[in-house]
mmCIF file of C-alpha atoms and ligand atoms in Angstrom:
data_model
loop_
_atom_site.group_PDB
_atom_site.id
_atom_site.type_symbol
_atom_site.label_atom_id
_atom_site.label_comp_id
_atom_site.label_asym_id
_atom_site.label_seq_id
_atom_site.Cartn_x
_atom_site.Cartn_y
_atom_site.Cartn_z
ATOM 1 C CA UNK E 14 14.866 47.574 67.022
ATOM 2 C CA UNK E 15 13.452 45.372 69.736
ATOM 3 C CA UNK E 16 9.991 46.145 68.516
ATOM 4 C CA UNK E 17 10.496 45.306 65.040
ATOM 5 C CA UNK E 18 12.338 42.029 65.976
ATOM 6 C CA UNK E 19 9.164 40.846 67.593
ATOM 7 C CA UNK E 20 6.927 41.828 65.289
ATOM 8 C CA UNK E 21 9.278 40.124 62.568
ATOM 9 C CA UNK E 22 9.481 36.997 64.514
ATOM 10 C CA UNK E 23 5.599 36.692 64.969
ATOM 11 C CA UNK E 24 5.143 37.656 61.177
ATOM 12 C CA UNK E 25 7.671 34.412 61.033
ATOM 13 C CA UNK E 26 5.668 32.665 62.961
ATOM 14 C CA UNK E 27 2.141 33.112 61.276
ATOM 15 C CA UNK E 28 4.079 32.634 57.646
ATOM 16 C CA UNK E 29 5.519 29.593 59.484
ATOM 17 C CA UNK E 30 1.829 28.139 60.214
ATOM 18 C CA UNK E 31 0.128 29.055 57.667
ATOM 19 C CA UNK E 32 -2.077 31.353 59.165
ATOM 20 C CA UNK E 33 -5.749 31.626 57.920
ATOM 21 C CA UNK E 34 -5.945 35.724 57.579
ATOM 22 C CA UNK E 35 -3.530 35.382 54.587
ATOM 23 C CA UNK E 36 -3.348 32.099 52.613
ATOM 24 C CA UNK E 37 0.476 30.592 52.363
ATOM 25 C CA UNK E 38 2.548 31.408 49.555
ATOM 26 C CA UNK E 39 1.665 29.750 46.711
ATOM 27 C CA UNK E 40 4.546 28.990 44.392
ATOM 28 C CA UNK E 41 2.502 27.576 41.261
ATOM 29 C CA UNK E 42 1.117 31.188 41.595
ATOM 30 C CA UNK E 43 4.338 32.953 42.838
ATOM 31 C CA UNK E 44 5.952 31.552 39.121
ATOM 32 C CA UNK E 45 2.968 32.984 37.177
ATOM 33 C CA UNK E 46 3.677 36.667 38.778
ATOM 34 C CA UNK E 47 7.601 36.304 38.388
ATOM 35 C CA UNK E 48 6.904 34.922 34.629
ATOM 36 C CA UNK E 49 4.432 38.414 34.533
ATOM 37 C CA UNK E 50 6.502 41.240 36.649
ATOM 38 C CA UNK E 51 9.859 39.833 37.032
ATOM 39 C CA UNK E 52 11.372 38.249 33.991
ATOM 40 C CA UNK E 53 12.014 41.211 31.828
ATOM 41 C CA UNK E 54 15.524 41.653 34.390
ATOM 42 C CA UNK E 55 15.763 38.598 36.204
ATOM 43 C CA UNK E 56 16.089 35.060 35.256
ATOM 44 C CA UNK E 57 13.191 33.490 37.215
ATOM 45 C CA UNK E 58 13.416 30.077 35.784
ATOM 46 C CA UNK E 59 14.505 27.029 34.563
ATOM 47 C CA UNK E 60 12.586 27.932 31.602
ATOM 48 C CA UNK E 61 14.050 31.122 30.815
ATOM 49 C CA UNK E 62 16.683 31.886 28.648
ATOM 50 C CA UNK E 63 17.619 35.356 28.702
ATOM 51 C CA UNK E 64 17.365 38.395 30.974
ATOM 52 C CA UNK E 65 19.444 41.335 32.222
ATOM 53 C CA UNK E 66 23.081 40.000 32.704
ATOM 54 C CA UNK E 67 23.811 42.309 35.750
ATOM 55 C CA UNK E 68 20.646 40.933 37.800
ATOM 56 C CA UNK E 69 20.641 38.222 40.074
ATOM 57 C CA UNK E 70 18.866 35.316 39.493
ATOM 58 C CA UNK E 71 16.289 33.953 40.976
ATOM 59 C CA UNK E 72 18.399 30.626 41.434
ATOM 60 C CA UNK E 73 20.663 32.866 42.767
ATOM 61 C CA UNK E 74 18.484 34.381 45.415
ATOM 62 C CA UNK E 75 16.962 31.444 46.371
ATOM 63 C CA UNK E 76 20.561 29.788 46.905
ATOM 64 C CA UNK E 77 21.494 32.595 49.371
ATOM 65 C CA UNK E 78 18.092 32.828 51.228
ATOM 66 C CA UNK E 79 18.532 29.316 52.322
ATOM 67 C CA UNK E 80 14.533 29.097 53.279
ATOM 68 C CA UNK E 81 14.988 32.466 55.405
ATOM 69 C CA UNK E 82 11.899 33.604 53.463
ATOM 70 C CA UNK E 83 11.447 36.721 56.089
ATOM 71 C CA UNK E 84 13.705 38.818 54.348
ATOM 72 C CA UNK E 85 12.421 38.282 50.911
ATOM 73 C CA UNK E 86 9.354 39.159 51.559
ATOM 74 C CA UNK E 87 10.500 42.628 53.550
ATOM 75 C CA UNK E 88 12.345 43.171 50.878
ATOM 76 C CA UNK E 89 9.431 42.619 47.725
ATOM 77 C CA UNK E 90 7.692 44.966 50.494
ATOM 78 C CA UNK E 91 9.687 48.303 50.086
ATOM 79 C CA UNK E 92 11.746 46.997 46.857
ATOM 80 C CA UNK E 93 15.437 47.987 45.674
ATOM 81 C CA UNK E 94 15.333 51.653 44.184
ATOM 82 C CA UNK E 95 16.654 49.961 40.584
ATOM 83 C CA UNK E 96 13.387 47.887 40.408
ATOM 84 C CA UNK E 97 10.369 49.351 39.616
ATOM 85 C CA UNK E 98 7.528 50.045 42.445
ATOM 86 C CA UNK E 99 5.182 47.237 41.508
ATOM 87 C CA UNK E 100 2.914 47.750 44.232
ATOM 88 C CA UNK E 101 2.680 43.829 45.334
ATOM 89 C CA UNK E 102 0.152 42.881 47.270
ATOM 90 C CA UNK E 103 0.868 40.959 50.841
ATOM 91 C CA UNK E 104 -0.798 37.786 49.193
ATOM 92 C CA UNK E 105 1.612 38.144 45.982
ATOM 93 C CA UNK E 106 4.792 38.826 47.941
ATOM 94 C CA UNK E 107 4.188 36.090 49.916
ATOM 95 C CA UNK E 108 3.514 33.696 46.882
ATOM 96 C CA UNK E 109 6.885 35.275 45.193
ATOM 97 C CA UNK E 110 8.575 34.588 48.254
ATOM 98 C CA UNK E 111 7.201 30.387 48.218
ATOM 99 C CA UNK E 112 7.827 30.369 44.291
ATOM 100 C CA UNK E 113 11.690 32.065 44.628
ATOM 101 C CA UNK E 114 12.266 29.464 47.750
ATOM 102 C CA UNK E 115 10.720 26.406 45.662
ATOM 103 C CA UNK E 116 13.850 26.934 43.458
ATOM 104 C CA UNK E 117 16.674 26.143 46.135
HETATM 105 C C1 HEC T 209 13.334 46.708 35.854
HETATM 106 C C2 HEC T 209 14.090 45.536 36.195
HETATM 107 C C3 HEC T 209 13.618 44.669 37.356
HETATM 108 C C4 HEC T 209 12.373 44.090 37.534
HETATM 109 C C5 HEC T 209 11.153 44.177 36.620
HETATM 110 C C6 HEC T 209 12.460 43.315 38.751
HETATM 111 N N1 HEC T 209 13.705 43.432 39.304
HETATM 112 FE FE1 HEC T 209 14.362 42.536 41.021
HETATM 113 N N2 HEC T 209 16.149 43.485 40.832
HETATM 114 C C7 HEC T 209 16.525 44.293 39.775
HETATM 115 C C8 HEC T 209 17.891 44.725 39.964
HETATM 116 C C9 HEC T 209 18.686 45.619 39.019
HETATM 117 C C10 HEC T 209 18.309 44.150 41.185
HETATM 118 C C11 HEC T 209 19.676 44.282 41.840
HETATM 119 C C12 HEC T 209 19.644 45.425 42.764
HETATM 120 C C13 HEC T 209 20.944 45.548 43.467
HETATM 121 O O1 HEC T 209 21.325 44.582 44.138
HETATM 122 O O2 HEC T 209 21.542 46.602 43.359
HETATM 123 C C14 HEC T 209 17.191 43.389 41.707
HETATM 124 C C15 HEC T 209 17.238 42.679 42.906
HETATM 125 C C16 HEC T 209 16.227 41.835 43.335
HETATM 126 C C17 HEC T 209 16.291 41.028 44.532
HETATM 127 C C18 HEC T 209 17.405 41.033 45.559
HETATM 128 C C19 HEC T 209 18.461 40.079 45.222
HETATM 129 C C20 HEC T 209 19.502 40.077 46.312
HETATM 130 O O3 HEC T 209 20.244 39.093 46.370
HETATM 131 O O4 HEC T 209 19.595 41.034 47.090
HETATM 132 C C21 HEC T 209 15.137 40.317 44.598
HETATM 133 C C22 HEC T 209 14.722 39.314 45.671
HETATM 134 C C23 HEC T 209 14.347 40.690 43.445
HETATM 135 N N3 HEC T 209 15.030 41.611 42.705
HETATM 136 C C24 HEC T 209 13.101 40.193 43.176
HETATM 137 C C25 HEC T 209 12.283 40.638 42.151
HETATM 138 C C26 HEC T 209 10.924 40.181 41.939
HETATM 139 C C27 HEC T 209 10.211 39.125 42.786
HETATM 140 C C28 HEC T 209 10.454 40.839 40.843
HETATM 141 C C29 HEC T 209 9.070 40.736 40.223
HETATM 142 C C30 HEC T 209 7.942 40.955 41.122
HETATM 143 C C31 HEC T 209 11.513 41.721 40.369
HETATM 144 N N4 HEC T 209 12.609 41.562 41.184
HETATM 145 C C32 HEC T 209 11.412 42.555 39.265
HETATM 146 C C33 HEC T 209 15.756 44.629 38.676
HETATM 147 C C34 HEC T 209 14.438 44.261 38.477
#
């Protein structure tokens, strides 16, 4: 646990700075790849009138991550068995993550 806390917390920080090995998030980008992977269930946008009604939104998640990005992006990482393995990549996740925060 105390290893993975640190490693979390420099992850945070790099995200944080916008480290050069991986650009930060992009959400322009992020909302083309939600639009793409993510809006057959959820409801990624203003734009969007209909998904599935029993999954969050991303309004929703974006309300309850309150800029805590960390999570969001462990979580589009290893994703919830119901949701299809969509094999992200680091770069993507991280542009989800900027896109799904952009909406608080
Ligand atoms: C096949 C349908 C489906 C697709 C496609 C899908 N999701 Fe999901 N997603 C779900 C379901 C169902 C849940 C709710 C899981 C649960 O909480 O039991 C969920 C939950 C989530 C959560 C967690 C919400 C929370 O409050 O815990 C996030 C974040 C999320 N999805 C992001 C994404 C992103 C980003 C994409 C596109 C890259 C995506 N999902 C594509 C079905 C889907």
């Amino acid at each position: 646990m105390g290893r993975f806390g640190a490693g979390v917390s420099a992850f945070l920080l790099v995200a944080c700075t916008g480290g050069t090995a991986l650009a930060a998030g992009n959400a322009e980008r992020g909302g083309t790849i939600a639009g793409r992977w993510c809006a057959s269930c959820h409801l990624v946008g203003p734009g969007q009138t209909s998904a599935s009604a029993d999954v969050p939104t991303f309004a929703a998640v974006a309300a309850r991550s309150k800029g805590e990005l960390g999570w969001l992006e462990g979580f589009l990482a290893d994703p919830h068995p119901a949701m299809p393995d969509m094999s992200l990549t680091r770069q993507e996740i991280r542009d989800l993550a900027a896109y799904i925060g952009s909406l608080d």
